[in-house]
Coordinates of C-alpha atoms in Angstrom, one line a residue:
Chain A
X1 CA 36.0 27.5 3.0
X2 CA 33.5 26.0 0.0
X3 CA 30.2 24.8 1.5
X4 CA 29.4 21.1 1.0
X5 CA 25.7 20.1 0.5
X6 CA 25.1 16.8 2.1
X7 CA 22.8 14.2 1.5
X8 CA 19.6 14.2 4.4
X9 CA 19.6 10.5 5.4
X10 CA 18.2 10.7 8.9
X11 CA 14.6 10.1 7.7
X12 CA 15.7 7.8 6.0
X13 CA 17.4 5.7 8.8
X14 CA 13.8 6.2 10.5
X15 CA 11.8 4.8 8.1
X16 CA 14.4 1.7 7.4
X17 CA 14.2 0.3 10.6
X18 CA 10.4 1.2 11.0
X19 CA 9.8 -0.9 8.1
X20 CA 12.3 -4.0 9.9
X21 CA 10.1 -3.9 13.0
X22 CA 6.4 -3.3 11.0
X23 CA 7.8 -6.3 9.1
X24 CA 8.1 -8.8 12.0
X25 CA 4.9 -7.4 13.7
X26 CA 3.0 -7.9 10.3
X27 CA 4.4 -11.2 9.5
X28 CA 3.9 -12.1 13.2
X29 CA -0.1 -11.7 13.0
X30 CA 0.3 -13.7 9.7
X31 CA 1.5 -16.3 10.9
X32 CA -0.7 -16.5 14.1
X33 CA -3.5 -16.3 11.7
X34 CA -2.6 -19.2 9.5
X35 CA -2.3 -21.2 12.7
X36 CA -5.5 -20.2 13.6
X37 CA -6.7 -21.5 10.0
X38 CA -4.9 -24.8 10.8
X39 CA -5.8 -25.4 14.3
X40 CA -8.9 -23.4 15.4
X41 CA -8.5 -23.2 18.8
X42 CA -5.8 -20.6 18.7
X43 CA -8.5 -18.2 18.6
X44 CA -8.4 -18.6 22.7
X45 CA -12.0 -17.3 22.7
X46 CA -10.6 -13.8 22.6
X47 CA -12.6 -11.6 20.7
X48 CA -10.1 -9.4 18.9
X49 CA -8.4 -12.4 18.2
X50 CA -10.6 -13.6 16.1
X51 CA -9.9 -14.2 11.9
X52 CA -11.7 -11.5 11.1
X53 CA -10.7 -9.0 13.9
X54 CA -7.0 -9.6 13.1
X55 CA -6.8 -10.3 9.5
X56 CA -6.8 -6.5 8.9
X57 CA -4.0 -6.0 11.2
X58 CA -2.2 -8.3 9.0
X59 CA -2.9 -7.1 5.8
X60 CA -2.2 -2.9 7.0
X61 CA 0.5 -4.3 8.6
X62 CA 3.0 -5.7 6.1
X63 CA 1.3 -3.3 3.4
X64 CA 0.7 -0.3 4.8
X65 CA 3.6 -0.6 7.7
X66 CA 6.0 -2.4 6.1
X67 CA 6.4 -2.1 2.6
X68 CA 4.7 2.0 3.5
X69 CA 7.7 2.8 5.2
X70 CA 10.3 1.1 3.2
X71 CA 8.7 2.7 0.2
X72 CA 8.5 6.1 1.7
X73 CA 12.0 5.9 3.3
X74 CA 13.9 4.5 -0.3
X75 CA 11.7 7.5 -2.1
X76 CA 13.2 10.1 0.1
X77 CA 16.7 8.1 -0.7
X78 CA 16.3 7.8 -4.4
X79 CA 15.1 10.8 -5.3
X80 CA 18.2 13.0 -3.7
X81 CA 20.4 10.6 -5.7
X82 CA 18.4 11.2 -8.6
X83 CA 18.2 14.5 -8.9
X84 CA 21.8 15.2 -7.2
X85 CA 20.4 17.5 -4.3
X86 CA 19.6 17.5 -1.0
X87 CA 16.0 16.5 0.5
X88 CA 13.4 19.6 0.7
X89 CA 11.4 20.5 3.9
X90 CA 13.4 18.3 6.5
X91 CA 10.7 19.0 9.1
X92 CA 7.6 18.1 7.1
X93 CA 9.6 14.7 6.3
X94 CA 10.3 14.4 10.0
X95 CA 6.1 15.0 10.4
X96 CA 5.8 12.3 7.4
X97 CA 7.7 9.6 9.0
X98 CA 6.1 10.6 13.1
X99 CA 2.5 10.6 11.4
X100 CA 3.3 7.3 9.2
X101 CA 3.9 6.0 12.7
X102 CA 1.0 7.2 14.6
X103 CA -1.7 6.1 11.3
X104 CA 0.0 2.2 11.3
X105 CA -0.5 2.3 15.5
X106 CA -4.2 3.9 16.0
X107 CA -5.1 1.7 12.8
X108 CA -3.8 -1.7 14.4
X109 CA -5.4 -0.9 18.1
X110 CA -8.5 0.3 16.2
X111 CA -9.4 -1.8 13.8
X112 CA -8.9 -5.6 16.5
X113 CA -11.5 -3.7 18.5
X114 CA -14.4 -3.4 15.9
X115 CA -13.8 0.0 14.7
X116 CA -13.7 -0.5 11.0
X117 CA -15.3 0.3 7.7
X118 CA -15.1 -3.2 6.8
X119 CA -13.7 -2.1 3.4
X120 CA -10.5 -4.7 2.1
X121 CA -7.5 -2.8 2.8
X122 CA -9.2 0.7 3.5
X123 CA -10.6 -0.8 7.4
X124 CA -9.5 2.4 9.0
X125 CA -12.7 4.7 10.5
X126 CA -13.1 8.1 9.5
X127 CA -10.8 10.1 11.7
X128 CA -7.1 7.1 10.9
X129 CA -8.5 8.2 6.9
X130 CA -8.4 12.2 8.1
X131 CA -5.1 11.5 9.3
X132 CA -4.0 9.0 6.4
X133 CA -4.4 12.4 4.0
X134 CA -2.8 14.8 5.3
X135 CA 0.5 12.6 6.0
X136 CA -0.4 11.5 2.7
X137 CA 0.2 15.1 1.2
X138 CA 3.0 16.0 3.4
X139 CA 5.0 13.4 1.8
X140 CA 4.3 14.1 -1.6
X141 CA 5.2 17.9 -0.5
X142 CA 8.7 16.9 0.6
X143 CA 9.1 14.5 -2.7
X144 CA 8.2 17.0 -5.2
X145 CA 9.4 19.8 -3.6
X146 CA 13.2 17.7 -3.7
X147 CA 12.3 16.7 -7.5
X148 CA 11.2 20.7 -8.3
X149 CA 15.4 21.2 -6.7
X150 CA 16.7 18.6 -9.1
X151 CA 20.2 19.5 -10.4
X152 CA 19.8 17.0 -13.3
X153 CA 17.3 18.3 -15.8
X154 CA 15.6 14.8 -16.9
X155 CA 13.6 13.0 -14.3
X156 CA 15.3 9.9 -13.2
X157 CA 12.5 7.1 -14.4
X158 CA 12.0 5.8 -10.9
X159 CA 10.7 8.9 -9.9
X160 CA 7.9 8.4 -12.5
X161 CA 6.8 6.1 -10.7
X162 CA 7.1 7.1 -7.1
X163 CA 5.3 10.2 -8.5
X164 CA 2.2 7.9 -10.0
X165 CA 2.5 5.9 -6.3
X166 CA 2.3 9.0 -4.5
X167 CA -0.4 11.4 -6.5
X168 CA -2.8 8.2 -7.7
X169 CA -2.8 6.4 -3.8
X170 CA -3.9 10.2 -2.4
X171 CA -6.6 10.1 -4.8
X172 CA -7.6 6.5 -4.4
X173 CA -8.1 6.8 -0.6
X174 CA -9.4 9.6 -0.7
X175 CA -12.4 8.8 -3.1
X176 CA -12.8 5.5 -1.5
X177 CA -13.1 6.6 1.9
X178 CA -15.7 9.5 1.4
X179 CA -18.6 9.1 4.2
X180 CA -20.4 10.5 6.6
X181 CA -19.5 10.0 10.5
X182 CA -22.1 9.4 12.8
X183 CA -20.4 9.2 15.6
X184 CA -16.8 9.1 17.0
X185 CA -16.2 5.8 16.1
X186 CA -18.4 5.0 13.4
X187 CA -19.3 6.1 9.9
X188 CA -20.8 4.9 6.6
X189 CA -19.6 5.4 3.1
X190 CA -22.0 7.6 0.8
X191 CA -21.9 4.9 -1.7
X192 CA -24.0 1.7 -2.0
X193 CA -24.7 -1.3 -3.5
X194 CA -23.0 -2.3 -6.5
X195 CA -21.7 0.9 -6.9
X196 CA -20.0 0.4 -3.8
X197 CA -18.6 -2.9 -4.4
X198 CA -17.0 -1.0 -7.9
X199 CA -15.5 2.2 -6.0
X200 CA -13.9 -0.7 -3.5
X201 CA -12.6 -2.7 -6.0
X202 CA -11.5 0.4 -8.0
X203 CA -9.4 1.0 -5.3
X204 CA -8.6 -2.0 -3.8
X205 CA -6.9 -3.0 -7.6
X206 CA -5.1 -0.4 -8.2
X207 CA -4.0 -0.3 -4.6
X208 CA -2.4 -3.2 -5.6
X209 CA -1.4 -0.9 -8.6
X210 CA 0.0 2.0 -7.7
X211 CA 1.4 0.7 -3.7
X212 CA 2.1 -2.9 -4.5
X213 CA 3.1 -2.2 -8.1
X214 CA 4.5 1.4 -9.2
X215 CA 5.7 2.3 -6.0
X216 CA 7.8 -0.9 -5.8
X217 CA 9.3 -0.5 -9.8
X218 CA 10.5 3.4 -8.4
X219 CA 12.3 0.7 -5.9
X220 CA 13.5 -2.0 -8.3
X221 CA 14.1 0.8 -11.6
X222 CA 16.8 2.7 -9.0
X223 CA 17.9 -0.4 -6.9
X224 CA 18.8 -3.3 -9.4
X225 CA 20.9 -1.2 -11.6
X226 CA 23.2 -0.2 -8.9
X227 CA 23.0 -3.7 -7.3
X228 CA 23.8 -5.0 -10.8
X229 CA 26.0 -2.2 -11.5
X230 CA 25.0 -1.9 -14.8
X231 CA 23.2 0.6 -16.8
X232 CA 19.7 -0.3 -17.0
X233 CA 19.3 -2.3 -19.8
X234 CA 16.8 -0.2 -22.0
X235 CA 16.1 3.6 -20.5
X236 CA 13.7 4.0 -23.8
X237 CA 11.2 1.3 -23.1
X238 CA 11.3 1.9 -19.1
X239 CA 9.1 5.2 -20.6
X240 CA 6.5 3.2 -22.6
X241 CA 6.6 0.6 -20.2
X242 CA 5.3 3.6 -17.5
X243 CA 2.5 4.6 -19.5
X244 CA 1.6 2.1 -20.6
X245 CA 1.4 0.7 -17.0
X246 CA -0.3 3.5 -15.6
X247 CA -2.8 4.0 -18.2
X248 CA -4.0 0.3 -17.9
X249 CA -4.0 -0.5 -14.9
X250 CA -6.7 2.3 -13.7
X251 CA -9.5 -0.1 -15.9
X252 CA -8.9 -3.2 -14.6
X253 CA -10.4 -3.1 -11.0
X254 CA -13.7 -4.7 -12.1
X255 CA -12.1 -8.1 -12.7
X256 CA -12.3 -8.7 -8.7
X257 CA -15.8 -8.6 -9.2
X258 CA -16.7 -11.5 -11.8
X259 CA -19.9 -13.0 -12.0
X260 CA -21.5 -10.5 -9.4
X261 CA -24.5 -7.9 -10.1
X262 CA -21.9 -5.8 -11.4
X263 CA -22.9 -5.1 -15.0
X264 CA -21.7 -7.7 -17.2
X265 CA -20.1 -5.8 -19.9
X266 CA -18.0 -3.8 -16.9
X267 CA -17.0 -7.2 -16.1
X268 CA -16.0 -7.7 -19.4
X269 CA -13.7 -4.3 -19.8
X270 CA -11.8 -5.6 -16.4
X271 CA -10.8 -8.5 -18.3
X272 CA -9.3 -7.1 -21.2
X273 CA -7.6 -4.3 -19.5
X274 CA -5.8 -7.0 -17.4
X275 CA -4.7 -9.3 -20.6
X276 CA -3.3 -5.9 -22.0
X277 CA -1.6 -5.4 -18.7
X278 CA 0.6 -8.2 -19.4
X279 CA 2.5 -6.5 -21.6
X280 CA 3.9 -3.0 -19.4
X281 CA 3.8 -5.6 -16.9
X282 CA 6.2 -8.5 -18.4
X283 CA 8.4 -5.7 -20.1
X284 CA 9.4 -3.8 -17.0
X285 CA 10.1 -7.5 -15.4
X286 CA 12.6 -8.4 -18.7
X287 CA 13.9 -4.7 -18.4
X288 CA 15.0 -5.3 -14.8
X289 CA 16.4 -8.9 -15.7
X290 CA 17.6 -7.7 -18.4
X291 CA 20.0 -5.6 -16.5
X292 CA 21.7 -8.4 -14.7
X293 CA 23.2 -9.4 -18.4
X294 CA 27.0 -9.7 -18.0
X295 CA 26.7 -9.6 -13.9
X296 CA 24.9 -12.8 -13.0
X297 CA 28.6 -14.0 -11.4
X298 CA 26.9 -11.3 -8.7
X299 CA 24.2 -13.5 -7.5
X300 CA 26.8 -15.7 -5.8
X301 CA 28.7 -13.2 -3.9
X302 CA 25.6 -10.4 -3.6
X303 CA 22.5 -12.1 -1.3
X304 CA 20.7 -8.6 -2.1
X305 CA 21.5 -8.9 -5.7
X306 CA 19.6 -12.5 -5.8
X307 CA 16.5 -10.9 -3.6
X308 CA 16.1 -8.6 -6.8
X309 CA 16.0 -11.2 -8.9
X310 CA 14.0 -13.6 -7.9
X311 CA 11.8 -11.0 -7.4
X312 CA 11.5 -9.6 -10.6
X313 CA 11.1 -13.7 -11.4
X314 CA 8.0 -13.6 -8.8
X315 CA 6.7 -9.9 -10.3
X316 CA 6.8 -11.6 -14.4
X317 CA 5.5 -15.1 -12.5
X318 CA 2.6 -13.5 -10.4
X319 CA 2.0 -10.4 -12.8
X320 CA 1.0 -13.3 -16.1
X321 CA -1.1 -15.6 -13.0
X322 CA -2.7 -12.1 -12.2
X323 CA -3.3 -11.8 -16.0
X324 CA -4.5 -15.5 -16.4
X325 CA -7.3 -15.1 -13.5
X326 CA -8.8 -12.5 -14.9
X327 CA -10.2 -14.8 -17.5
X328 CA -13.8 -15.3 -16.7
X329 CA -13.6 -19.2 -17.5
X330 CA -10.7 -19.7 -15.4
X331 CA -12.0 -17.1 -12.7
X332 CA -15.0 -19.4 -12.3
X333 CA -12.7 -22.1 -11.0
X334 CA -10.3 -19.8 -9.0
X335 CA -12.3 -17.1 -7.7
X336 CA -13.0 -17.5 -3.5
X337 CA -10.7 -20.0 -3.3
X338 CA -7.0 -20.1 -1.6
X339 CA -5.5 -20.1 -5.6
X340 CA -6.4 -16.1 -4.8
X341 CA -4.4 -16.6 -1.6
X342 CA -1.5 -17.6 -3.6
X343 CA -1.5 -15.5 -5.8
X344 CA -1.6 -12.5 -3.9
X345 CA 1.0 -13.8 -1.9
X346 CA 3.2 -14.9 -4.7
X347 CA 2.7 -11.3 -5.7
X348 CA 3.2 -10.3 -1.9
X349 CA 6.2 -12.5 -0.8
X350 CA 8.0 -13.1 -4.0
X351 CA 7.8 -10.0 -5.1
X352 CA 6.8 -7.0 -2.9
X353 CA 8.9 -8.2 0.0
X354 CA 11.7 -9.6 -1.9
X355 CA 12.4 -6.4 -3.9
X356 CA 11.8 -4.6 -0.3
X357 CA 14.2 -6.7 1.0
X358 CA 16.5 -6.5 -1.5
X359 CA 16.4 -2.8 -1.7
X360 CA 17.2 -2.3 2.1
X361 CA 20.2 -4.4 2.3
X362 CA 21.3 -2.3 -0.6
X363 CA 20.4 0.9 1.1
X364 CA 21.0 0.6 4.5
X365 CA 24.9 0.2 4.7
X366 CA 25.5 3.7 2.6
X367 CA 22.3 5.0 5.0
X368 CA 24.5 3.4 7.8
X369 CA 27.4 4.8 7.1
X370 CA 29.0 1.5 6.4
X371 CA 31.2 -0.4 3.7
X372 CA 28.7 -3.1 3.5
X373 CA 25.7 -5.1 5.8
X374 CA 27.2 -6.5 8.9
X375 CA 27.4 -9.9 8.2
X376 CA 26.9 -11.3 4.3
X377 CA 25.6 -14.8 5.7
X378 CA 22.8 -13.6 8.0
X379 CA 21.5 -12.1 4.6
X380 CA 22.3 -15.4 3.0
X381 CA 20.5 -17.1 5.9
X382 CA 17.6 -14.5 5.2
X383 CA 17.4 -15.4 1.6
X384 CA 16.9 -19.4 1.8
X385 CA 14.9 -19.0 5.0
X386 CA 12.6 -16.5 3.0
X387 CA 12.5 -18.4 -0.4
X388 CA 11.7 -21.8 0.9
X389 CA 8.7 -20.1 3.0
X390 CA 7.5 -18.3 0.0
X391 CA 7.7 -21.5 -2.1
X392 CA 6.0 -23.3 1.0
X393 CA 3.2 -20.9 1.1
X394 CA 2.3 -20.7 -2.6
X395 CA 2.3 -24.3 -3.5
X396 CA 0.6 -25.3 -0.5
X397 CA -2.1 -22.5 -1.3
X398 CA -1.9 -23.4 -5.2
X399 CA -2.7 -26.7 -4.9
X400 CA -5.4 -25.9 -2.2
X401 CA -7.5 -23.9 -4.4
X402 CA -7.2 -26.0 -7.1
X403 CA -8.7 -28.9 -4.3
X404 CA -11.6 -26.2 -3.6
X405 CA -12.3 -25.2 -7.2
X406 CA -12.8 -28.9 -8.4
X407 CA -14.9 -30.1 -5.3
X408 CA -17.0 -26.8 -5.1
X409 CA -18.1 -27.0 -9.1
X410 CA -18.3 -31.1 -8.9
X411 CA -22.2 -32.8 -9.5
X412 CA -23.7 -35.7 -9.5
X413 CA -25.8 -36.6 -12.6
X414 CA -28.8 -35.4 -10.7
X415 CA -27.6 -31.9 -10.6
X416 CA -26.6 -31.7 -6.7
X417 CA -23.0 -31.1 -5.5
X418 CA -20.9 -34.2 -5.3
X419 CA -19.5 -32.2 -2.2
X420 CA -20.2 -30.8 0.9
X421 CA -18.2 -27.6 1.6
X422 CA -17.1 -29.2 5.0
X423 CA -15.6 -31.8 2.9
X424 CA -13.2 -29.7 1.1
X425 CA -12.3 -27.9 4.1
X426 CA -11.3 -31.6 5.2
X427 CA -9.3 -31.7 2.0
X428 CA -6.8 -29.1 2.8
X429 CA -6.6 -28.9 6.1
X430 CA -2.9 -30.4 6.1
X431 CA -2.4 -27.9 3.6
X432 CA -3.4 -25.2 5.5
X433 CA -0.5 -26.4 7.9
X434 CA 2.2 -26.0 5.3
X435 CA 1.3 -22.6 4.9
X436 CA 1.9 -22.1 8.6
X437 CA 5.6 -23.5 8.6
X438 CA 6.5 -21.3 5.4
X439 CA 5.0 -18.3 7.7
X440 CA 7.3 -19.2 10.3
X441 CA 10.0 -19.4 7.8
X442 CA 9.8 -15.9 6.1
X443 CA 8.9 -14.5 9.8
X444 CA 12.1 -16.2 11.4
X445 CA 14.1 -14.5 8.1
X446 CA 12.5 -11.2 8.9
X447 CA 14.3 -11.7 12.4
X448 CA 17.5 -12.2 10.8
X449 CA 17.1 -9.0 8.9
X450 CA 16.6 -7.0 11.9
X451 CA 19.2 -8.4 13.7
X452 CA 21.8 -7.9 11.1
X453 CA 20.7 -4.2 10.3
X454 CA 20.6 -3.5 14.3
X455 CA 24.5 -4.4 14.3
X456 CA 24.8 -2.3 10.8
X457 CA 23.6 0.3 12.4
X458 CA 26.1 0.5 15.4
X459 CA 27.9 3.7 14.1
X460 CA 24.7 5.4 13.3
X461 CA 23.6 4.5 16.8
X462 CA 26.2 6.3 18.2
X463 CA 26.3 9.2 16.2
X464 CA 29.6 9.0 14.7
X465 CA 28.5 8.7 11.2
X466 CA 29.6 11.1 8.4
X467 CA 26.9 12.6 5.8
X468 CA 27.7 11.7 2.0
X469 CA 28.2 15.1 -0.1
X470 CA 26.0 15.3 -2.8
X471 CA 28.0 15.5 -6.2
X472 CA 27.9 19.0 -7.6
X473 CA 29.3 19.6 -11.4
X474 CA 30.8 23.1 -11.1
X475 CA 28.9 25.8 -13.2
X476 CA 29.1 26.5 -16.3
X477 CA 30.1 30.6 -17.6
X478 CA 26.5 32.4 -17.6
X479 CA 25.0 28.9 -16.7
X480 CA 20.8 28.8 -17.3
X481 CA 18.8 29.0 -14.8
X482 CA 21.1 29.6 -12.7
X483 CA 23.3 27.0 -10.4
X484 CA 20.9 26.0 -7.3
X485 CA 22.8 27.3 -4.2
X486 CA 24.2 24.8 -1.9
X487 CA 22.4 24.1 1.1
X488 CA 24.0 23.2 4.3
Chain B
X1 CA -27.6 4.9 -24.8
X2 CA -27.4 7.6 -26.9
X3 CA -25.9 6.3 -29.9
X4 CA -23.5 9.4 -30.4
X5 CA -21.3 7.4 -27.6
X6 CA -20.3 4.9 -29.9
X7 CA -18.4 7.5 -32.1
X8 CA -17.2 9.2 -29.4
X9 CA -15.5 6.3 -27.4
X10 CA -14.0 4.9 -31.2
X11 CA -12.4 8.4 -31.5
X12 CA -11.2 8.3 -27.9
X13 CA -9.5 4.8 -28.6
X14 CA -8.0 5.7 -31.6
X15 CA -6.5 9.1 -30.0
X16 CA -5.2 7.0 -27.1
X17 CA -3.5 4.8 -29.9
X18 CA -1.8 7.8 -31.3
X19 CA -0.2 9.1 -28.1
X20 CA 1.0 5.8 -27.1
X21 CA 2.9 5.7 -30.6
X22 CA 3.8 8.9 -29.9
X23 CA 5.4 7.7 -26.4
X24 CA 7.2 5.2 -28.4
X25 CA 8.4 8.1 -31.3
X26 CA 9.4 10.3 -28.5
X27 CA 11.0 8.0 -26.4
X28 CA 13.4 6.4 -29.2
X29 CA 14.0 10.0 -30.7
X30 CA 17.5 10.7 -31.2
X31 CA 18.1 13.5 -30.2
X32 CA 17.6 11.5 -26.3
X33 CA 20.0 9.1 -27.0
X34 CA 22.8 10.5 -25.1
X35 CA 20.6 12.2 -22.0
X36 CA 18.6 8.7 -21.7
X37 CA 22.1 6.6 -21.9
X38 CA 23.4 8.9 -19.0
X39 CA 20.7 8.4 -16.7
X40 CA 20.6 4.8 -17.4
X41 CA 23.7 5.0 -15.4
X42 CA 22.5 7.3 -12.6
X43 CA 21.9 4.6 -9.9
X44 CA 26.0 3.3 -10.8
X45 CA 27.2 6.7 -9.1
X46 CA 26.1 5.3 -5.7
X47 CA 28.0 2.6 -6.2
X48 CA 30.2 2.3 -2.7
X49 CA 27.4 0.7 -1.1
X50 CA 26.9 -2.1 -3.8
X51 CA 29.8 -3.3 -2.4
X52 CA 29.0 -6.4 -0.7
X53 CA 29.7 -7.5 2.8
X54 CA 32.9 -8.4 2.8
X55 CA 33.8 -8.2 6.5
X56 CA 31.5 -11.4 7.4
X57 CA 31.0 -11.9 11.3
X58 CA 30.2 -14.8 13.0

């Protein structure tokens, strides 16, 4: 009998429906947050649910929970399909997926009770960012390992960038998060001052480049193509759109910092990194667009299909806004006001979540063992519910910090401010409630989602699915290197 | 600052230039045409599952 090498989806499954449930828990302390924006009192007097003791849980939660896991789990999917062989070291991706867990849970009790750094998106203490590494390194283990097994020679461009995701977020967190505990609990960073605020902002940017960005075009270079099925439209400029992507975005970091005792000309270099970025930026947005040419009629039969693109809509519309901020004039009317807020969650909503979303309806029924999702209008349902939220939340927030920036800058002709900073927080209060009901509506669509990939999942529950052989070409006479063997 | 740094980052920029034409020269060589037009079609193979649910349920 001829062996049959299978594809190893199991971790996969894991990390699909740990990203479902990190979605609604995120989105849930979102939401509750916005309604404590709106109406105060929902605060309850509880300590740790306070803003400020539950916005982290929110922001590790979709970022680091959610979209984490689905990028890890399609990663491990992708690059088997990619490279035409099964996944390397099952057990250390089993230990990736358990410690993935265990990080998202001890950061989310810890972090509510006052245990943090009080660094944006790096809050963990000491011993979550011990941990955070060496899960860290265990999946990059089992990527490369599977990519070093490949049975096609080229690398498949989406693994270009889940390769910059993996190896550049490693070295992010672990530079950032260099200090010294002093106690169990506690510890402080060995940098200071401005220099501190730069090594934050170094990372917190190109967090946003390398998870929010790279790791989510590996999702969207494999994903849309097969969604659209068509070939993606240009192969050659997905390469000098990679490059060019990774190579800029490293410099741009300092543009979160305008107008502070940063040094002025380091000010400066963030703001021409991030007009340059426009262009890798915009090109892989046309590139994926591009690839729905002569399939659009799949947008109204294929919900997952129109996630993709209105997310790659979202990544061009966000990416140029991104670009635009930057600016120092128009930073000086944007900057700590909710126009941030919408655009990071234009950025967020629009695109990271709808690609993600997109990607797992894709995913999950072949995952599943299934012909297709279990029900076409729950993802229908989960499309409107989650675009009208988005559009909710952004225009609501849009239009809010334009409010702030006007009243903040405003003077009389005596020099003093025309307003009073309780004023404009008068101003938008009913906006602040808008952005509540579009919370409810992306959270509500994330319950859809779950539900329908619950009832997906049936056969896989049971077990009773069947794993998909992975296709390989028979050898060649005196093939080299030689054929990989087949592994069970 | 030493003035030898302006120099030095004009030949850095300029060197940076050159690779990323050379990213572009490489990229559109032809001798990838056929490799890269393959694996533009990679993600096709799996392509049971861009079916799309057809077997709708209340």
């Amino acid at each position: 009998m001829t062996a049959i090498e299978t594809y190893d989806d199991r971790v996969v499954r894991l990390f699909l429906f740990a990203s479902a449930v990190w979605g609604i828990i995120g989105m849930l302390v979102g939401m509750y947050l916005a309604a404590e924006l709106a109406w105060p009192f929902w605060n309850l007097d509880v300590p740790f649910l306070a803003f400020s003791k539950l916005r982290p849980d929110h922001t590790f939660g979709v970022i680091f929970a959610f979209g984490g896991s689905a990028l890890i789990g399609t990663c491990f999917y992708v690059v088997q399909r990619t490279g035409h062989t099964r996944l390397a070291l099952p057990r250390l991706a089993e230990f990736t997926f358990w410690g993935w867990q265990l990080i998202c849970v001890l950061a989310m009790v810890t972090m509510p009770l006052g245990m943090t750094q009080s660094k944006e998106y790096a809050e963990p203490e000491w011993f979550v960012d011990i941990l955070i590494a060496v899960v860290w390194v265990s999946f990059g283990a089992v990527f490369f390992a599977t990519l070093a097994r490949r049975r096609i020679r080229h690398i498949y461009v989406a693994n270009w960038y889940y390769s910059a995701f993996i190896i550049a977020v490693g070295l992010l967190h672990i530079i950032n998060n260099i200090a010294i505990p002093v106690s169990m609990t506690k510890s402080y960073p060995i940098y200071s001052g401005a220099v501190d605020a730069m090594v934050q902002w170094w990372y917190g940017h190109n967090a946003v480049a390398f998870f929010l960005t790279a790791g989510f075009l590996g999702m969207m270079y494999y994903f849309v193509p097969r969604q659209a099925q068509q070939p993606l439209w240009s192969y050659r400029f997905s390469i000098v759109n990679f490059w060019a992507l990774i190579s800029t975005y490293m410099w741009a970091g300092s543009h979160h910092l305008m107008y502070t005792a940063l040094p002025d000309w380091v000010q400066s270099v963030g703001m021409a990194f991030s007009l340059v970025l426009l262009m890798p930026s915009l090109g892989s947005a046309a590139n994926g667009l591009f690839t729905f040419n002569g399939s659009w009629h799949r947008l109204k039969e294929d919900p997952a299909a129109k996630f993709m693109v209105l997310a790659l809509v979202f990544y061009a519309a966000a990416t140029f806004e991104g670009s635009l901020m930057a600016v120092k004039t128009v930073n000086s009317l944007s900057h700590y006001t909710d126009w941030t807020i919408a655009h990071v969650h234009s950025g967020s909503l629009g695109w990271v979540a709808m690609i993600t979303i997109g990607s797992l309806y894709a995913m999950a029924p072949r995952a599943l063992g299934r012909p297709a999702m279990y029900s076409r209008k729950g993802m229908e349902l989960h499309f409107w519910l989650h675009l009208t939220g988005t559009l909710f939340y952004v225009i609501a927030m849009w239009t809010a910090g334009v409010i702030e920036g006007t009243m903040w800058r405003a003077t009389n002709p005596d020099g003093a401010l025309t307003h009073s900073f309780l004023d404009s927080l008068i101003a938008i209060k009913p906006l602040y409630m808008v952005r509540w009901f579009g919370g409810v509506l992306i959270w509500l669509g994330m319950w859809v989602m779950a539900w329908n990939l619950w009832y997906t999942a049936a056969d896989a529950r049971k077990p009773i699915i069947s794993p998909i052989p992975v296709p390989i070409p028979d050898p060649e006479p005196r093939q080299t290197p030689a054929p990989l063997p087949v592994q069970g | 600052m030493n003035p030898i740094w302006g120099p030095v980052a004009g030949g850095f920029i300029i060197a940076m230039m050159l690779v990323f034409i050379g990213i572009w020269v490489w990229a559109w060589l032809p001798r990838h045409q056929r490799a890269f037009n393959a694996l533009a079609s990679l993600p096709m193979e799996d392509d049971d599952a861009a079916a799309i649910a057809l077997d709708d349920k209340p």
